Amino acid sequence: MTSPDAGTPGAERGIQGTTPAIEVGDLVKAYGEVKALGGISFEVAPGEVLGLLGPNGSGKTTTVTMLSTLQRPTSGIARICGHDVVADAARVRELVSLTGQYAALDGGLTAVENLAVFGKLTGLRGHALKTRIDELVEQFDLGAVRDRRVSALSGGMQRRVDIASALVTRPEVLFLDEPTTGLDPRSRASVWDTVTGLRAEGITVLLTTQYLEEADRLADHIVMLNQGTVVAAGTPGQLKQQIGAAVCEVTLIERSDTERTLALLEGLEIVESPSEGTASGAAAHPRLVVRAPEGMATVSEVITRLRGANIDVVDIGLRQPSLDEVFLQLTESR
């Protein structure tokens, strides 16, 4: 990727050492009597990727629209590189760029033509525009599709063009609102590579997602939202530590052994147990997750009990808790 330079429009890289790229303090957004956000707070350092997680309706997109000046907060503080999103909205718009949940492209235009449209909308013309388009084509590996209509491109390639369009003016902060929604695994991996490259370039990224695996892989820090409030914040590792020890995961061969296995593991804490008629189907191998405070000693105990009862397994092993388990535990009582 190309390196950002101090001469680009909207650059304030001299202040980044001391000023948060994103600062949110007790931010509230209400629609009449309904609070979409109930007073959230967090900061993002320059050049970091923040994963903003939560289910539908948790307030992720509402947060992004206020930080990008598309909505006004009801109350609280929201600043981008030190600039208030309400009092200095015009300056904030020069510093940020946003891609929504669906690519905002003209399918009848080619990839390069779409980049040109976005460039002209931001004031680029002539040689400067051509140079920037060439940089983005190389940066996002669009050379093979640069002259193809966007409507003929794969979902992942369309998303690449969409993100490239958002970077025409080299923003300080890029908001990616659920950028991999609806993409197949290969296209999703391509977007993940793109986000990793943005971090390497020093661009601050706020990534909203429902995919906890995505945040685990990409984010330096994570903020978990539920019903408009922050339920947890920290690095992926810190969040996993919040629910304690590692877990022992057991995958049985026969679903008919489920009840007997649960009885055999009495006294151990079952984090997750299989249930009949799940979405995975009755033929799927049932999976149990047991808290493992003693690590491999707990795994050994589980193996001993199952072996004594002649219960066969597909797999058994020790692993750290997943972000999914963290989120479920933190939100189960809400």
Short mmCIF file of C-alpha atoms in Angstrom, two decimals:
data_model
loop_
_atom_site.label_atom_id
_atom_site.label_comp_id
_atom_site.label_asym_id
_atom_site.label_seq_id
_atom_site.Cartn_x
_atom_site.Cartn_y
_atom_site.Cartn_z
CA MET A 1 0.00 0.00 0.00
CA THR A 2 1.07 3.57 -0.53
CA SER A 3 2.10 5.55 2.51
CA PRO A 4 0.02 8.57 3.56
CA ASP A 5 1.80 11.88 3.29
CA ALA A 6 1.41 15.13 5.16
CA GLY A 7 0.48 17.02 2.02
CA THR A 8 -2.84 15.28 1.39
CA PRO A 9 -6.14 17.13 1.89
CA GLY A 10 -7.42 16.98 5.44
CA ALA A 11 -4.18 15.61 6.88
CA GLU A 12 -3.39 16.50 10.46
CA ARG A 13 -0.79 13.89 11.17
CA GLY A 14 1.23 16.22 13.33
CA ILE A 15 -1.37 16.14 16.10
CA GLN A 16 -2.02 12.41 16.01
CA GLY A 17 0.56 11.59 18.62
CA THR A 18 -1.51 13.21 21.38
CA THR A 19 -5.07 13.45 20.04
CA PRO A 20 -7.38 10.42 19.79
CA ALA A 21 -8.53 9.71 16.26
CA ILE A 22 -12.01 9.07 17.65
CA GLU A 23 -13.31 10.27 21.01
CA VAL A 24 -16.79 9.42 22.26
CA GLY A 25 -18.06 10.51 25.67
CA ASP A 26 -21.49 9.71 27.13
CA LEU A 27 -22.98 9.80 23.63
CA VAL A 28 -26.77 9.63 23.50
CA LYS A 29 -29.14 9.38 20.55
CA ALA A 30 -32.87 9.41 21.24
CA TYR A 31 -35.83 9.21 18.90
CA GLY A 32 -38.64 10.56 21.02
CA GLU A 33 -38.92 8.29 24.02
CA VAL A 34 -36.73 5.60 22.46
CA LYS A 35 -32.98 5.71 23.11
CA ALA A 36 -30.96 4.12 20.32
CA LEU A 37 -27.82 4.93 22.31
CA GLY A 38 -27.90 5.30 26.07
CA GLY A 39 -24.61 7.09 26.77
CA ILE A 40 -21.63 5.23 25.33
CA SER A 41 -17.96 6.16 25.73
CA PHE A 42 -14.74 4.98 24.06
CA GLU A 43 -11.58 6.25 22.37
CA VAL A 44 -9.59 5.03 19.37
CA ALA A 45 -5.91 5.81 18.96
CA PRO A 46 -4.60 6.92 15.56
CA GLY A 47 -3.84 4.02 13.23
CA GLU A 48 -5.82 1.45 15.21
CA VAL A 49 -8.70 -0.76 14.13
CA LEU A 50 -11.66 -0.69 16.52
CA GLY A 51 -14.24 -3.43 16.23
CA LEU A 52 -17.71 -2.20 17.19
CA LEU A 53 -19.73 -5.35 17.85
CA GLY A 54 -23.34 -6.05 18.57
CA PRO A 55 -26.52 -7.65 17.24
CA ASN A 56 -29.00 -5.85 14.99
CA GLY A 57 -30.46 -2.87 16.84
CA SER A 58 -27.56 -2.54 19.28
CA GLY A 59 -26.59 0.95 18.07
CA LYS A 60 -23.60 0.25 15.81
CA THR A 61 -24.84 2.05 12.70
CA THR A 62 -26.33 4.86 14.78
CA THR A 63 -22.89 5.46 16.29
CA VAL A 64 -21.25 5.55 12.85
CA THR A 65 -23.81 7.95 11.39
CA MET A 66 -23.24 10.42 14.23
CA LEU A 67 -19.44 10.18 14.07
CA SER A 68 -19.60 10.79 10.32
CA THR A 69 -21.94 13.83 10.82
CA LEU A 70 -24.92 12.18 9.09
CA GLN A 71 -26.94 12.51 12.32
CA ARG A 72 -26.70 14.90 15.25
CA PRO A 73 -26.25 13.41 18.73
CA THR A 74 -28.96 14.11 21.29
CA SER A 75 -26.24 14.76 23.86
CA GLY A 76 -22.67 13.82 24.71
CA ILE A 77 -19.28 14.29 23.07
CA ALA A 78 -18.10 12.99 19.70
CA ARG A 79 -14.83 14.18 18.19
CA ILE A 80 -12.72 13.17 15.20
CA CYS A 81 -9.03 14.10 15.52
CA GLY A 82 -10.07 16.68 18.11
CA HIS A 83 -12.88 18.21 16.03
CA ASP A 84 -16.43 18.17 17.35
CA VAL A 85 -18.83 16.44 14.96
CA VAL A 86 -21.50 19.10 15.53
CA ALA A 87 -19.59 22.34 16.07
CA ASP A 88 -17.00 21.57 13.36
CA ALA A 89 -18.93 19.20 11.12
CA ALA A 90 -17.43 20.55 7.88
CA ARG A 91 -13.89 19.87 9.09
CA VAL A 92 -14.86 16.38 10.28
CA ARG A 93 -16.21 15.55 6.82
CA GLU A 94 -12.79 16.37 5.38
CA LEU A 95 -11.16 13.89 7.77
CA VAL A 96 -13.46 10.89 7.47
CA SER A 97 -14.89 8.54 4.88
CA LEU A 98 -17.65 5.98 5.16
CA THR A 99 -18.67 2.79 3.40
CA GLY A 100 -22.11 1.46 4.26
CA GLN A 101 -23.41 -2.07 4.47
CA TYR A 102 -23.85 -2.21 0.70
CA ALA A 103 -21.48 -0.95 -1.98
CA ALA A 104 -22.43 2.59 -3.09
CA LEU A 105 -21.34 2.18 -6.69
CA ASP A 106 -22.84 2.76 -10.14
CA GLY A 107 -23.07 -0.70 -11.67
CA GLY A 108 -23.18 0.71 -15.19
CA LEU A 109 -19.76 2.34 -14.81
CA THR A 110 -16.38 0.64 -14.76
CA ALA A 111 -14.26 0.39 -11.63
CA VAL A 112 -12.05 3.27 -12.77
CA GLU A 113 -15.05 5.39 -13.75
CA ASN A 114 -16.52 4.94 -10.28
CA LEU A 115 -13.23 6.03 -8.71
CA ALA A 116 -13.20 9.07 -11.00
CA VAL A 117 -16.73 10.05 -9.95
CA PHE A 118 -15.81 9.93 -6.26
CA GLY A 119 -12.61 11.84 -6.94
CA LYS A 120 -14.40 14.64 -8.80
CA LEU A 121 -17.00 14.89 -6.04
CA THR A 122 -14.15 15.62 -3.61
CA GLY A 123 -12.52 18.20 -5.85
CA LEU A 124 -9.81 16.21 -7.62
CA ARG A 125 -9.25 16.93 -11.29
CA GLY A 126 -6.84 16.24 -14.13
CA HIS A 127 -3.40 14.80 -13.38
CA ALA A 128 -3.97 14.66 -9.61
CA LEU A 129 -7.11 12.56 -10.10
CA LYS A 130 -5.47 10.20 -12.61
CA THR A 131 -2.47 9.72 -10.32
CA ARG A 132 -4.68 8.92 -7.33
CA ILE A 133 -6.78 6.45 -9.35
CA ASP A 134 -3.64 4.66 -10.54
CA GLU A 135 -2.44 4.44 -6.92
CA LEU A 136 -5.73 2.94 -5.77
CA VAL A 137 -5.88 0.46 -8.65
CA GLU A 138 -2.45 -0.82 -7.65
CA GLN A 139 -3.17 -0.68 -3.93
CA PHE A 140 -6.37 -2.72 -4.19
CA ASP A 141 -5.16 -5.02 -6.99
CA LEU A 142 -7.84 -3.82 -9.41
CA GLY A 143 -5.71 -3.88 -12.55
CA ALA A 144 -7.48 -6.90 -14.08
CA VAL A 145 -10.94 -5.36 -13.57
CA ARG A 146 -10.28 -1.63 -13.86
CA ASP A 147 -12.18 -1.35 -17.16
CA ARG A 148 -14.97 -3.81 -16.37
CA ARG A 149 -18.46 -2.70 -15.40
CA VAL A 150 -18.96 -2.95 -11.65
CA SER A 151 -22.21 -4.89 -12.13
CA ALA A 152 -20.15 -7.73 -13.64
CA LEU A 153 -17.76 -7.97 -10.68
CA SER A 154 -17.97 -10.39 -7.76
CA GLY A 155 -19.30 -9.16 -4.42
CA GLY A 156 -15.83 -9.12 -2.92
CA MET A 157 -14.38 -7.18 -5.84
CA GLN A 158 -17.25 -4.69 -5.70
CA ARG A 159 -16.49 -4.16 -2.04
CA ARG A 160 -12.83 -3.54 -2.87
CA VAL A 161 -13.83 -0.86 -5.38
CA ASP A 162 -16.22 0.62 -2.81
CA ILE A 163 -13.51 0.88 -0.15
CA ALA A 164 -11.04 2.26 -2.70
CA SER A 165 -13.58 4.96 -3.57
CA ALA A 166 -13.78 5.92 0.10
CA LEU A 167 -10.01 6.41 0.14
CA VAL A 168 -9.69 8.75 -2.82
CA THR A 169 -8.91 11.65 -0.49
CA ARG A 170 -6.86 9.59 1.99
CA PRO A 171 -9.07 10.07 5.08
CA GLU A 172 -7.70 10.06 8.60
CA VAL A 173 -10.59 7.86 9.77
CA LEU A 174 -12.48 5.26 7.74
CA PHE A 175 -15.82 3.87 8.90
CA LEU A 176 -16.61 0.40 7.57
CA ASP A 177 -20.20 -0.43 8.47
CA GLU A 178 -20.59 -4.23 8.24
CA PRO A 179 -18.42 -4.41 5.11
CA THR A 180 -18.64 -8.21 4.71
CA THR A 181 -22.40 -8.64 5.11
CA GLY A 182 -23.65 -11.08 2.49
CA LEU A 183 -20.21 -11.96 1.12
CA ASP A 184 -18.99 -15.50 0.54
CA PRO A 185 -15.96 -16.72 2.57
CA ARG A 186 -13.44 -15.98 -0.20
CA SER A 187 -14.75 -12.43 -0.70
CA ARG A 188 -14.83 -11.89 3.05
CA ALA A 189 -11.18 -12.93 3.32
CA SER A 190 -10.34 -10.43 0.58
CA VAL A 191 -11.96 -7.61 2.56
CA TRP A 192 -10.09 -8.74 5.68
CA ASP A 193 -6.82 -8.43 3.76
CA THR A 194 -7.85 -4.93 2.72
CA VAL A 195 -8.53 -3.86 6.32
CA THR A 196 -5.16 -5.27 7.42
CA GLY A 197 -3.52 -3.20 4.70
CA LEU A 198 -5.31 -0.04 5.84
CA ARG A 199 -3.94 -0.53 9.34
CA ALA A 200 -0.44 -0.90 7.88
CA GLU A 201 -0.96 2.39 6.05
CA GLY A 202 -1.77 4.13 9.32
CA ILE A 203 -5.46 4.79 8.65
CA THR A 204 -7.73 4.59 11.68
CA VAL A 205 -10.59 2.17 11.02
CA LEU A 206 -13.86 1.78 12.90
CA LEU A 207 -15.31 -1.55 11.81
CA THR A 208 -18.85 -2.50 12.73
CA THR A 209 -19.69 -6.16 12.42
CA GLN A 210 -21.91 -8.95 13.69
CA TYR A 211 -19.17 -11.49 12.99
CA LEU A 212 -17.13 -11.93 16.15
CA GLU A 213 -14.52 -13.98 14.29
CA GLU A 214 -14.00 -10.95 12.04
CA ALA A 215 -13.37 -8.61 14.96
CA ASP A 216 -11.13 -11.16 16.66
CA ARG A 217 -8.94 -11.32 13.59
CA LEU A 218 -8.84 -7.63 12.62
CA ALA A 219 -9.41 -5.39 15.63
CA ASP A 220 -6.80 -3.99 18.01
CA HIS A 221 -9.58 -3.17 20.47
CA ILE A 222 -13.24 -4.11 20.67
CA VAL A 223 -16.30 -2.34 22.03
CA MET A 224 -19.35 -4.57 22.52
CA LEU A 225 -22.75 -2.91 22.31
CA ASN A 226 -26.08 -4.30 23.38
CA GLN A 227 -29.35 -2.37 23.45
CA GLY A 228 -27.52 0.92 23.04
CA THR A 229 -25.01 0.50 25.84
CA VAL A 230 -21.41 -0.68 26.14
CA VAL A 231 -21.35 -4.10 27.79
CA ALA A 232 -17.59 -4.69 27.44
CA ALA A 233 -14.46 -3.11 25.97
CA GLY A 234 -10.84 -4.15 25.61
CA THR A 235 -8.50 -6.14 23.42
CA PRO A 236 -9.79 -9.50 22.12
CA GLY A 237 -7.52 -11.24 24.64
CA GLN A 238 -8.76 -9.13 27.56
CA LEU A 239 -12.37 -9.80 26.70
CA LYS A 240 -11.79 -13.55 26.52
CA GLN A 241 -10.17 -13.44 29.96
CA GLN A 242 -13.31 -11.86 31.40
CA ILE A 243 -15.13 -15.19 31.36
CA GLY A 244 -12.26 -16.99 32.98
CA ALA A 245 -10.41 -20.15 32.17
CA ALA A 246 -10.03 -22.10 28.98
CA VAL A 247 -12.67 -24.59 27.94
CA CYS A 248 -12.70 -28.25 27.00
CA GLU A 249 -14.62 -28.87 23.80
CA VAL A 250 -16.06 -32.37 23.25
CA THR A 251 -17.64 -33.54 20.00
CA LEU A 252 -19.57 -36.80 20.35
CA ILE A 253 -20.10 -39.36 17.61
CA GLU A 254 -23.64 -40.32 18.59
CA ARG A 255 -26.37 -37.86 19.54
CA SER A 256 -27.96 -40.61 21.62
CA ASP A 257 -24.96 -40.36 23.98
CA THR A 258 -25.72 -36.72 24.85
CA GLU A 259 -27.79 -37.20 28.00
CA ARG A 260 -25.48 -39.91 29.35
CA THR A 261 -22.46 -37.67 28.75
CA LEU A 262 -24.07 -34.74 30.56
CA ALA A 263 -24.74 -37.02 33.53
CA LEU A 264 -21.15 -38.31 33.49
CA LEU A 265 -19.80 -34.74 33.56
CA GLU A 266 -21.84 -33.78 36.62
CA GLY A 267 -19.78 -31.54 38.87
CA LEU A 268 -18.08 -29.81 35.95
CA GLU A 269 -19.43 -26.52 34.60
CA ILE A 270 -21.12 -27.03 31.24
CA VAL A 271 -20.76 -23.84 29.19
CA GLU A 272 -22.63 -25.14 26.17
CA SER A 273 -24.62 -28.31 25.60
CA PRO A 274 -26.28 -29.64 22.44
CA SER A 275 -30.05 -29.51 22.11
CA GLU A 276 -32.34 -31.58 19.95
CA GLY A 277 -33.64 -30.07 16.72
CA THR A 278 -30.96 -27.41 16.41
CA ALA A 279 -30.31 -25.58 13.16
CA SER A 280 -27.37 -27.87 12.53
CA GLY A 281 -29.77 -30.79 12.16
CA ALA A 282 -30.27 -33.99 14.12
CA ALA A 283 -27.56 -35.80 12.19
CA ALA A 284 -24.84 -33.35 13.20
CA HIS A 285 -22.32 -34.49 15.80
CA PRO A 286 -23.35 -33.03 19.18
CA ARG A 287 -20.85 -30.67 20.83
CA LEU A 288 -20.36 -29.91 24.51
CA VAL A 289 -18.20 -27.18 26.01
CA VAL A 290 -16.96 -27.57 29.59
CA ARG A 291 -15.17 -24.94 31.67
CA ALA A 292 -11.57 -26.08 32.17
CA PRO A 293 -10.14 -24.19 35.18
CA GLU A 294 -7.33 -26.75 35.52
CA GLY A 295 -6.47 -26.75 31.84
CA MET A 296 -5.25 -30.14 30.61
CA ALA A 297 -6.06 -31.72 33.95
CA THR A 298 -9.73 -30.98 33.30
CA VAL A 299 -9.44 -32.44 29.79
CA SER A 300 -7.85 -35.57 31.25
CA GLU A 301 -10.70 -35.88 33.74
CA VAL A 302 -13.30 -35.60 30.96
CA ILE A 303 -11.48 -38.25 28.89
CA THR A 304 -11.30 -40.62 31.88
CA ARG A 305 -15.03 -40.33 32.57
CA LEU A 306 -16.03 -40.85 28.93
CA ARG A 307 -13.63 -43.74 28.41
CA GLY A 308 -14.99 -45.49 31.51
CA ALA A 309 -18.48 -45.33 30.04
CA ASN A 310 -17.32 -46.41 26.54
CA ILE A 311 -18.49 -43.15 24.96
CA ASP A 312 -16.64 -42.42 21.74
CA VAL A 313 -15.87 -38.93 20.52
CA VAL A 314 -15.02 -37.32 17.20
CA ASP A 315 -12.75 -34.79 18.87
CA ILE A 316 -11.77 -33.44 22.27
CA GLY A 317 -9.47 -30.55 23.04
CA LEU A 318 -8.58 -27.50 25.08
CA ARG A 319 -9.07 -23.99 23.73
CA GLN A 320 -9.52 -20.42 24.87
CA PRO A 321 -13.05 -18.99 25.07
CA SER A 322 -14.30 -17.44 21.83
CA LEU A 323 -15.62 -13.89 21.50
CA ASP A 324 -19.01 -15.44 20.77
CA GLU A 325 -19.01 -17.02 24.21
CA VAL A 326 -17.87 -13.76 25.78
CA PHE A 327 -20.69 -11.86 24.10
CA LEU A 328 -23.34 -14.43 24.97
CA GLN A 329 -22.31 -14.43 28.63
CA LEU A 330 -22.21 -10.64 28.84
CA THR A 331 -25.61 -10.18 27.22
CA GLU A 332 -27.56 -13.21 28.45
CA SER A 333 -29.13 -11.32 31.35
CA ARG A 334 -30.03 -8.23 29.30
#
